[in-house]
mmCIF file of C-alpha atoms in Angstrom:
data_model
loop_
_atom_site.group_PDB
_atom_site.id
_atom_site.type_symbol
_atom_site.label_atom_id
_atom_site.label_comp_id
_atom_site.label_asym_id
_atom_site.label_seq_id
_atom_site.Cartn_x
_atom_site.Cartn_y
_atom_site.Cartn_z
ATOM 1 C CA GLY A 1 101.104 128.164 67.904
ATOM 2 C CA ILE A 2 102.906 125.045 68.926
ATOM 3 C CA PRO A 3 102.146 121.865 66.858
ATOM 4 C CA ILE A 4 100.191 119.373 69.018
ATOM 5 C CA LEU A 5 102.521 116.551 68.286
ATOM 6 C CA ALA A 6 105.681 118.649 69.303
ATOM 7 C CA HIS A 7 103.955 119.614 72.678
ATOM 8 C CA TRP A 8 102.795 115.871 73.085
ATOM 9 C CA ILE A 9 106.331 114.447 72.734
ATOM 10 C CA PHE A 10 107.716 117.139 74.978
ATOM 11 C CA GLN A 11 105.205 116.243 77.630
ATOM 12 C CA TYR A 12 105.840 112.589 76.933
ATOM 13 C CA ALA A 13 109.367 113.124 77.998
ATOM 14 C CA PHE A 14 108.325 114.960 81.195
ATOM 15 C CA ALA A 15 105.884 112.002 81.957
ATOM 16 C CA ASP A 16 108.660 109.672 81.460
ATOM 17 C CA THR A 17 110.953 111.615 83.747
ATOM 18 C CA CYS A 18 108.379 111.686 86.580
ATOM 19 C CA SER A 19 108.153 107.756 86.265
ATOM 20 C CA THR A 20 111.879 107.035 85.886
ATOM 21 C CA ILE A 21 112.685 108.950 89.100
ATOM 22 C CA VAL A 22 110.839 106.368 91.056
ATOM 23 C CA SER A 23 113.006 103.498 89.908
ATOM 24 C CA GLY A 24 116.081 104.923 91.716
ATOM 25 C CA ALA A 25 114.348 104.623 95.202
ATOM 26 C CA MET A 26 113.217 101.139 94.493
ATOM 27 C CA ILE A 27 116.428 99.624 92.913
ATOM 28 C CA GLY A 28 117.211 96.118 93.858
ATOM 29 C CA ARG A 29 113.713 95.304 95.131
ATOM 30 C CA THR A 30 111.459 95.709 92.280
ATOM 31 C CA SER A 31 110.628 93.255 89.467
ATOM 32 C CA PHE A 32 110.447 94.240 85.773
ATOM 33 C CA ARG A 33 106.776 93.588 85.876
ATOM 34 C CA GLY A 34 106.368 95.803 89.045
ATOM 35 C CA ASP A 35 108.425 98.561 87.026
ATOM 36 C CA ILE A 36 105.998 98.500 84.089
ATOM 37 C CA LEU A 37 102.822 98.576 86.361
ATOM 38 C CA TYR A 38 103.963 101.715 88.360
ATOM 39 C CA SER A 39 105.067 103.364 85.184
ATOM 40 C CA ILE A 40 101.624 102.860 83.744
ATOM 41 C CA GLY A 41 100.092 104.207 86.804
ATOM 42 C CA ILE A 42 102.279 107.416 86.915
ATOM 43 C CA THR A 43 102.412 108.246 83.213
ATOM 44 C CA GLY A 44 98.847 107.253 82.534
ATOM 45 C CA PHE A 45 96.975 108.718 85.511
ATOM 46 C CA ILE A 46 99.087 110.613 88.052
ATOM 47 C CA TYR A 47 101.323 112.892 85.882
ATOM 48 C CA PRO A 48 98.487 113.906 83.346
ATOM 49 C CA ILE A 49 96.155 114.944 86.121
ATOM 50 C CA ILE A 50 98.615 116.893 88.169
ATOM 51 C CA GLY A 51 100.267 118.285 85.027
ATOM 52 C CA HIS A 52 96.921 119.605 83.982
ATOM 53 C CA TRP A 53 96.325 121.270 87.217
ATOM 54 C CA ALA A 54 99.308 123.422 86.811
ATOM 55 C CA TRP A 55 99.778 123.691 83.111
ATOM 56 C CA GLY A 56 96.410 123.025 81.522
ATOM 57 C CA PRO A 57 94.523 125.905 80.062
ATOM 58 C CA ASP A 58 91.743 125.472 82.752
ATOM 59 C CA GLY A 59 93.869 123.770 85.327
ATOM 60 C CA PHE A 60 92.796 124.876 88.836
ATOM 61 C CA LEU A 61 96.213 125.773 90.001
ATOM 62 C CA ALA A 62 97.025 127.758 86.696
ATOM 63 C CA LEU A 63 93.857 129.792 87.215
ATOM 64 C CA MET A 64 94.111 129.981 90.968
ATOM 65 C CA GLY A 65 93.760 133.592 92.207
ATOM 66 C CA SER A 66 91.581 134.794 89.270
ATOM 67 C CA THR A 67 88.039 135.704 89.347
ATOM 68 C CA GLY A 68 85.562 132.946 89.402
ATOM 69 C CA HIS A 69 88.291 130.393 90.215
ATOM 70 C CA PHE A 70 90.009 128.581 93.174
ATOM 71 C CA LEU A 71 90.915 131.230 96.052
ATOM 72 C CA PRO A 72 90.257 134.334 93.937
ATOM 73 C CA GLY A 73 91.297 136.705 96.633
ATOM 74 C CA LEU A 74 95.030 135.301 96.485
ATOM 75 C CA GLY A 75 95.584 137.239 93.225
ATOM 76 C CA GLN A 76 98.388 134.814 92.075
ATOM 77 C CA GLY A 77 98.303 131.537 90.237
ATOM 78 C CA PHE A 78 100.671 128.667 90.805
ATOM 79 C CA ARG A 79 103.876 128.936 88.704
ATOM 80 C CA ASP A 80 106.112 125.994 87.916
ATOM 81 C CA PHE A 81 108.116 126.931 84.831
ATOM 82 C CA ALA A 82 109.532 123.434 83.991
ATOM 83 C CA GLY A 83 108.375 121.133 86.684
ATOM 84 C CA SER A 84 110.021 121.190 90.128
ATOM 85 C CA THR A 85 106.676 120.182 91.479
ATOM 86 C CA VAL A 86 104.809 118.775 88.487
ATOM 87 C CA VAL A 87 107.663 116.439 87.542
ATOM 88 C CA HIS A 88 110.128 116.162 90.277
ATOM 89 C CA THR A 89 108.243 116.513 93.589
ATOM 90 C CA ILE A 90 105.641 114.092 92.273
ATOM 91 C CA GLY A 91 108.316 111.681 91.211
ATOM 92 C CA GLY A 92 110.098 112.042 94.590
ATOM 93 C CA ILE A 93 106.881 111.545 96.650
ATOM 94 C CA ALA A 94 106.090 108.495 94.757
ATOM 95 C CA SER A 95 109.619 107.301 95.237
ATOM 96 C CA LEU A 96 109.088 107.819 98.998
ATOM 97 C CA ALA A 97 105.918 105.740 98.930
ATOM 98 C CA GLY A 98 107.641 102.959 96.906
ATOM 99 C CA ALA A 99 110.695 102.701 99.272
ATOM 100 C CA ILE A 100 108.489 102.539 102.370
ATOM 101 C CA VAL A 101 106.192 99.875 100.894
ATOM 102 C CA LEU A 102 109.112 97.768 99.643
ATOM 103 C CA GLY A 103 111.146 98.044 102.873
ATOM 104 C CA PRO A 104 114.996 98.050 102.793
ATOM 105 C CA ARG A 105 117.151 95.777 100.571
ATOM 106 C CA LEU A 106 118.427 92.688 102.090
ATOM 107 C CA GLY A 107 121.489 93.096 104.182
ATOM 108 C CA ARG A 108 120.932 96.895 104.613
ATOM 109 C CA VAL A 109 121.776 98.040 108.066
ATOM 110 C CA PHE A 110 120.878 101.656 108.872
ATOM 111 C CA ARG A 111 123.482 104.075 110.582
ATOM 112 C CA ARG A 112 121.267 104.116 113.788
ATOM 113 C CA ASP A 113 121.733 100.279 114.063
ATOM 114 C CA GLY A 114 125.539 100.496 113.655
ATOM 115 C CA GLY A 115 125.619 100.185 109.807
ATOM 116 C CA GLY A 116 125.435 102.651 106.940
ATOM 117 C CA PRO A 117 124.715 103.073 103.213
ATOM 118 C CA MET A 118 125.800 100.106 101.117
ATOM 119 C CA PRO A 119 128.874 100.929 98.786
ATOM 120 C CA ALA A 120 127.974 101.895 95.215
ATOM 121 C CA HIS A 121 128.398 99.491 92.347
ATOM 122 C CA ASN A 122 130.170 101.897 89.999
ATOM 123 C CA LEU A 123 130.647 105.573 90.885
ATOM 124 C CA THR A 124 132.173 106.218 87.543
ATOM 125 C CA LEU A 125 128.905 105.209 85.818
ATOM 126 C CA GLY A 126 126.998 107.182 88.505
ATOM 127 C CA ALA A 127 128.889 110.371 87.694
ATOM 128 C CA LEU A 128 128.549 109.830 83.906
ATOM 129 C CA GLY A 129 124.808 109.397 84.540
ATOM 130 C CA THR A 130 124.758 112.761 86.414
ATOM 131 C CA PHE A 131 126.468 114.576 83.570
ATOM 132 C CA ILE A 132 124.033 113.104 81.052
ATOM 133 C CA LEU A 133 121.218 114.239 83.202
ATOM 134 C CA TRP A 134 122.706 117.727 83.358
ATOM 135 C CA PHE A 135 122.990 117.798 79.666
ATOM 136 C CA GLY A 136 119.305 116.794 79.270
ATOM 137 C CA TRP A 137 118.302 119.640 81.579
ATOM 138 C CA TYR A 138 119.043 121.982 78.759
ATOM 139 C CA GLY A 139 116.151 120.554 76.891
ATOM 140 C CA PHE A 140 113.995 120.360 79.916
ATOM 141 C CA ASN A 141 114.368 123.989 81.194
ATOM 142 C CA PRO A 142 115.187 126.113 78.085
ATOM 143 C CA GLY A 143 112.674 123.895 76.136
ATOM 144 C CA SER A 144 109.951 124.871 78.580
ATOM 145 C CA THR A 145 109.931 128.410 77.100
ATOM 146 C CA LEU A 146 108.129 126.558 74.241
ATOM 147 C CA SER A 147 109.526 129.149 71.809
ATOM 148 C CA ALA A 148 112.848 129.159 70.067
ATOM 149 C CA VAL A 149 112.286 132.853 69.304
ATOM 150 C CA ASP A 150 112.411 133.849 72.893
ATOM 151 C CA MET A 151 116.382 134.055 72.891
ATOM 152 C CA GLN A 152 116.581 136.264 76.032
ATOM 153 C CA GLY A 153 114.542 133.788 77.943
ATOM 154 C CA ILE A 154 116.311 130.717 76.661
ATOM 155 C CA GLY A 155 119.733 132.296 77.457
ATOM 156 C CA ARG A 156 118.621 133.385 80.971
ATOM 157 C CA VAL A 157 117.163 129.890 81.756
ATOM 158 C CA ALA A 158 120.221 127.982 80.459
ATOM 159 C CA THR A 159 122.483 130.295 82.495
ATOM 160 C CA ASN A 160 120.451 129.947 85.679
ATOM 161 C CA THR A 161 120.216 126.149 85.290
ATOM 162 C CA THR A 162 124.055 125.875 84.941
ATOM 163 C CA LEU A 163 124.734 128.125 87.996
ATOM 164 C CA ALA A 164 122.313 126.392 90.182
ATOM 165 C CA ALA A 165 123.788 122.914 89.412
ATOM 166 C CA CYS A 166 127.401 124.123 90.038
ATOM 167 C CA ALA A 167 126.239 125.785 93.390
ATOM 168 C CA GLY A 168 124.384 122.712 94.472
ATOM 169 C CA GLY A 169 127.260 120.415 93.674
ATOM 170 C CA MET A 170 129.837 122.612 95.447
ATOM 171 C CA VAL A 171 127.814 123.179 98.616
ATOM 172 C CA ALA A 172 126.889 119.394 98.950
ATOM 173 C CA MET A 173 130.533 118.469 98.297
ATOM 174 C CA TYR A 174 131.975 120.680 101.067
ATOM 175 C CA PHE A 175 129.106 119.726 103.447
ATOM 176 C CA ALA A 176 130.099 116.050 103.045
ATOM 177 C CA LEU A 177 133.893 116.921 103.261
ATOM 178 C CA TRP A 178 133.387 118.900 106.551
ATOM 179 C CA PHE A 179 130.607 117.015 108.290
ATOM 180 C CA GLY A 180 130.231 113.719 106.590
ATOM 181 C CA GLU A 181 131.073 110.338 108.098
ATOM 182 C CA THR A 182 134.262 110.206 105.942
ATOM 183 C CA LYS A 183 135.463 113.625 107.246
ATOM 184 C CA GLY A 184 138.355 115.050 105.194
ATOM 185 C CA LYS A 185 137.449 113.057 102.160
ATOM 186 C CA PHE A 186 135.405 114.035 99.155
ATOM 187 C CA ASP A 187 132.257 112.033 98.424
ATOM 188 C CA LEU A 188 131.518 111.792 94.864
ATOM 189 C CA ALA A 189 127.878 110.343 95.292
ATOM 190 C CA ILE A 190 126.860 113.204 97.574
ATOM 191 C CA THR A 191 128.509 115.699 95.095
ATOM 192 C CA CYS A 192 126.620 114.141 92.167
ATOM 193 C CA ASN A 193 123.303 114.478 94.161
ATOM 194 C CA GLY A 194 124.069 117.909 95.106
ATOM 195 C CA VAL A 195 124.353 118.890 91.407
ATOM 196 C CA LEU A 196 121.149 117.233 90.625
ATOM 197 C CA GLY A 197 119.476 118.875 93.631
ATOM 198 C CA GLY A 198 120.459 122.216 92.266
ATOM 199 C CA LEU A 199 119.068 121.343 88.896
ATOM 200 C CA VAL A 200 115.709 120.167 90.418
ATOM 201 C CA ALA A 201 115.329 123.381 92.384
ATOM 202 C CA ILE A 202 116.098 125.678 89.558
ATOM 203 C CA THR A 203 113.572 123.919 87.249
ATOM 204 C CA CYS A 204 110.543 125.826 88.645
ATOM 205 C CA PRO A 205 111.972 129.547 88.921
ATOM 206 C CA CYS A 206 114.504 129.336 86.148
ATOM 207 C CA TYR A 207 112.669 131.912 84.017
ATOM 208 C CA TRP A 208 112.053 134.478 86.692
ATOM 209 C CA VAL A 209 115.178 134.649 88.795
ATOM 210 C CA SER A 210 118.587 136.407 88.361
ATOM 211 C CA PRO A 211 121.919 134.486 88.045
ATOM 212 C CA LEU A 212 122.650 135.578 91.733
ATOM 213 C CA GLY A 213 119.340 134.086 92.843
ATOM 214 C CA ALA A 214 120.046 130.943 90.901
ATOM 215 C CA ILE A 215 123.448 130.522 92.761
ATOM 216 C CA ILE A 216 121.926 130.977 96.257
ATOM 217 C CA LEU A 217 118.804 128.747 95.678
ATOM 218 C CA GLY A 218 121.025 126.086 94.106
ATOM 219 C CA GLY A 219 123.450 126.214 97.091
ATOM 220 C CA VAL A 220 120.578 125.863 99.531
ATOM 221 C CA ALA A 221 119.435 122.887 97.477
ATOM 222 C CA GLY A 222 122.783 121.267 98.162
ATOM 223 C CA VAL A 223 122.170 121.590 101.833
ATOM 224 C CA VAL A 224 118.555 120.395 101.459
ATOM 225 C CA VAL A 225 119.758 117.191 99.622
ATOM 226 C CA TYR A 226 122.654 116.486 102.110
ATOM 227 C CA LEU A 227 120.395 116.828 105.100
ATOM 228 C CA GLY A 228 117.510 114.943 103.409
ATOM 229 C CA MET A 229 119.848 111.959 102.849
ATOM 230 C CA LEU A 230 120.650 111.975 106.593
ATOM 231 C CA PHE A 231 116.911 112.335 107.480
ATOM 232 C CA LEU A 232 115.879 109.297 105.405
ATOM 233 C CA GLU A 233 118.750 107.367 106.898
ATOM 234 C CA TRP A 234 117.428 108.206 110.389
ATOM 235 C CA LEU A 235 113.880 107.252 109.357
ATOM 236 C CA ARG A 236 115.293 103.786 108.200
ATOM 237 C CA ILE A 237 114.044 104.421 104.720
ATOM 238 C CA ASP A 238 116.222 102.658 102.158
ATOM 239 C CA ASP A 239 116.663 105.067 99.077
ATOM 240 C CA PRO A 240 119.759 103.723 97.315
ATOM 241 C CA ILE A 241 120.378 106.714 95.121
ATOM 242 C CA GLY A 242 118.746 109.524 97.047
ATOM 243 C CA ALA A 243 115.808 110.012 94.677
ATOM 244 C CA VAL A 244 113.534 111.322 97.618
ATOM 245 C CA PRO A 245 115.985 114.261 98.763
ATOM 246 C CA VAL A 246 116.993 115.077 95.271
ATOM 247 C CA HIS A 247 113.690 115.246 93.550
ATOM 248 C CA GLY A 248 111.234 115.349 96.410
ATOM 249 C CA PHE A 249 112.739 117.700 98.946
ATOM 250 C CA ALA A 250 114.780 119.874 96.442
ATOM 251 C CA GLY A 251 111.665 120.108 94.191
ATOM 252 C CA ILE A 252 109.649 121.462 97.117
ATOM 253 C CA TRP A 253 112.410 123.985 97.966
ATOM 254 C CA GLY A 254 112.680 125.014 94.297
ATOM 255 C CA THR A 255 108.906 125.553 94.038
ATOM 256 C CA LEU A 256 108.882 127.814 97.235
ATOM 257 C CA SER A 257 111.994 129.520 96.158
ATOM 258 C CA LEU A 258 110.196 131.491 93.419
ATOM 259 C CA GLY A 259 108.252 133.304 95.978
ATOM 260 C CA LEU A 260 111.653 134.412 97.506
ATOM 261 C CA PHE A 261 113.883 135.040 94.376
ATOM 262 C CA ALA A 262 111.731 136.096 91.539
ATOM 263 C CA CYS A 263 113.578 139.200 90.547
ATOM 264 C CA GLY A 264 110.637 141.343 89.557
ATOM 265 C CA LYS A 265 111.764 141.960 85.864
ATOM 266 C CA TYR A 266 110.092 139.091 83.934
ATOM 267 C CA GLY A 267 106.382 138.129 83.392
ATOM 268 C CA ALA A 268 104.811 135.194 81.651
ATOM 269 C CA THR A 269 106.707 133.561 78.619
ATOM 270 C CA GLY A 270 105.075 134.210 75.293
ATOM 271 C CA PRO A 271 105.772 133.217 71.587
ATOM 272 C CA THR A 272 108.435 136.019 71.026
ATOM 273 C CA GLY A 273 109.544 136.599 74.607
ATOM 274 C CA ALA A 274 108.318 137.474 78.150
ATOM 275 C CA ASP A 275 105.248 139.544 78.741
ATOM 276 C CA ASN A 276 107.063 141.936 81.043
ATOM 277 C CA SER A 277 103.963 144.139 81.724
ATOM 278 C CA ALA A 278 103.151 142.085 84.886
ATOM 279 C CA PRO A 279 106.585 140.910 86.227
ATOM 280 C CA VAL A 280 106.714 138.188 88.953
ATOM 281 C CA ALA A 281 108.513 139.726 92.211
ATOM 282 C CA GLY A 282 109.406 137.544 95.092
ATOM 283 C CA LEU A 283 109.740 138.453 98.761
ATOM 284 C CA PHE A 284 113.439 139.422 98.527
ATOM 285 C CA TYR A 285 112.956 141.652 95.446
ATOM 286 C CA GLY A 286 110.441 144.047 96.662
ATOM 287 C CA GLY A 287 107.412 141.658 96.217
ATOM 288 C CA ASP A 288 104.959 140.646 98.960
ATOM 289 C CA VAL A 289 104.115 137.176 100.230
ATOM 290 C CA SER A 290 101.370 136.408 97.615
ATOM 291 C CA VAL A 291 103.626 134.498 95.113
ATOM 292 C CA LEU A 292 105.143 132.587 98.101
ATOM 293 C CA LYS A 293 101.627 131.767 99.252
ATOM 294 C CA ALA A 294 100.606 130.567 95.815
ATOM 295 C CA GLN A 295 103.683 128.365 95.514
ATOM 296 C CA ALA A 296 103.136 126.917 99.023
ATOM 297 C CA LEU A 297 99.501 126.146 98.189
ATOM 298 C CA GLY A 298 100.398 124.553 94.870
#
C-alpha cells in the first residue's frame, strides 16, 4: 500500500548513501569526473541489483530457504531491515576497492614505515557531520518500517538506533584513550567513527533486537571500527575517514549480529505492526544457528 513514488524516493536516498560512502575513502585523490562516474556505476547498476536480491519481492536472498528457491533446506531468508549489508557493506567494500586502486595520498607515510595518519583538516566540521548523519539515521532506520502506523516498531527502532550509537562511540573513545597512540588523550575522530560504526551495525537488526542487545552489539561495533582502522593502516591502505571499517566491517558485524541478538519477540514488519506469529530468534535468545547461517550466507 505504499505509493510507488514514496518508495522510489526512499530507495533513491539509500542508493545515494551507498555511493556517498565511497567518496570518504577516496578523498584527495579523485577528480570530480571520477566521482560522477563511480556514482553512476553504484547507483545505476550495483545497488539496484543487490538491493533487489535482499528486498525485491522475488529477490533470491529474500526468498532463500523457502520451497523452490535458493537453499530450501535452510528454512530462513536473509534479513537486513535497513541496510547494514545492502547499503553499508556494499559501500564499504566499494570504498576498499577504490582506496586500493588509487593508492595512498601524496606524502602519506604509514605507521609501519615510521609515520601515521595525516592530521584532520577540521575536526569540528567532522563532529558536526557525524551528528548530521546520526540525525539522518532516524529517517533511515525507523523509516524502514515503511509504515507510520507501526508505532511500536518505530519507537523500538529509534531507541535501539540511539543506544547502539552511544555504545559504539563510548567504547571506541575508551579504546583510543587506553590503547591508542596518544595514550591518555581522547581522540575525537575515533569517537565519531565509533558512533557511526554503532549506527551502521544496528541498521540491520534494529527491528528485532532488545535495547540491551542494541547496546552490546553497538559496543562491539566500536571495537570492530577501532581494530579495523589499525588493520587498514597495517595493510598500508589509505582510507582518510575510516569508511571501510565504519561501513564495511561494522556492516558485516551488524548483519551477523541479528543471528545472535534477535530477541525472539518480533516477526516481519507489516502495514500496522509486526507479524509476531513467526518471531525471529537469535542464538543468544533460544534460537538455533539457522538465522546466523542465513545472515552469513547473505
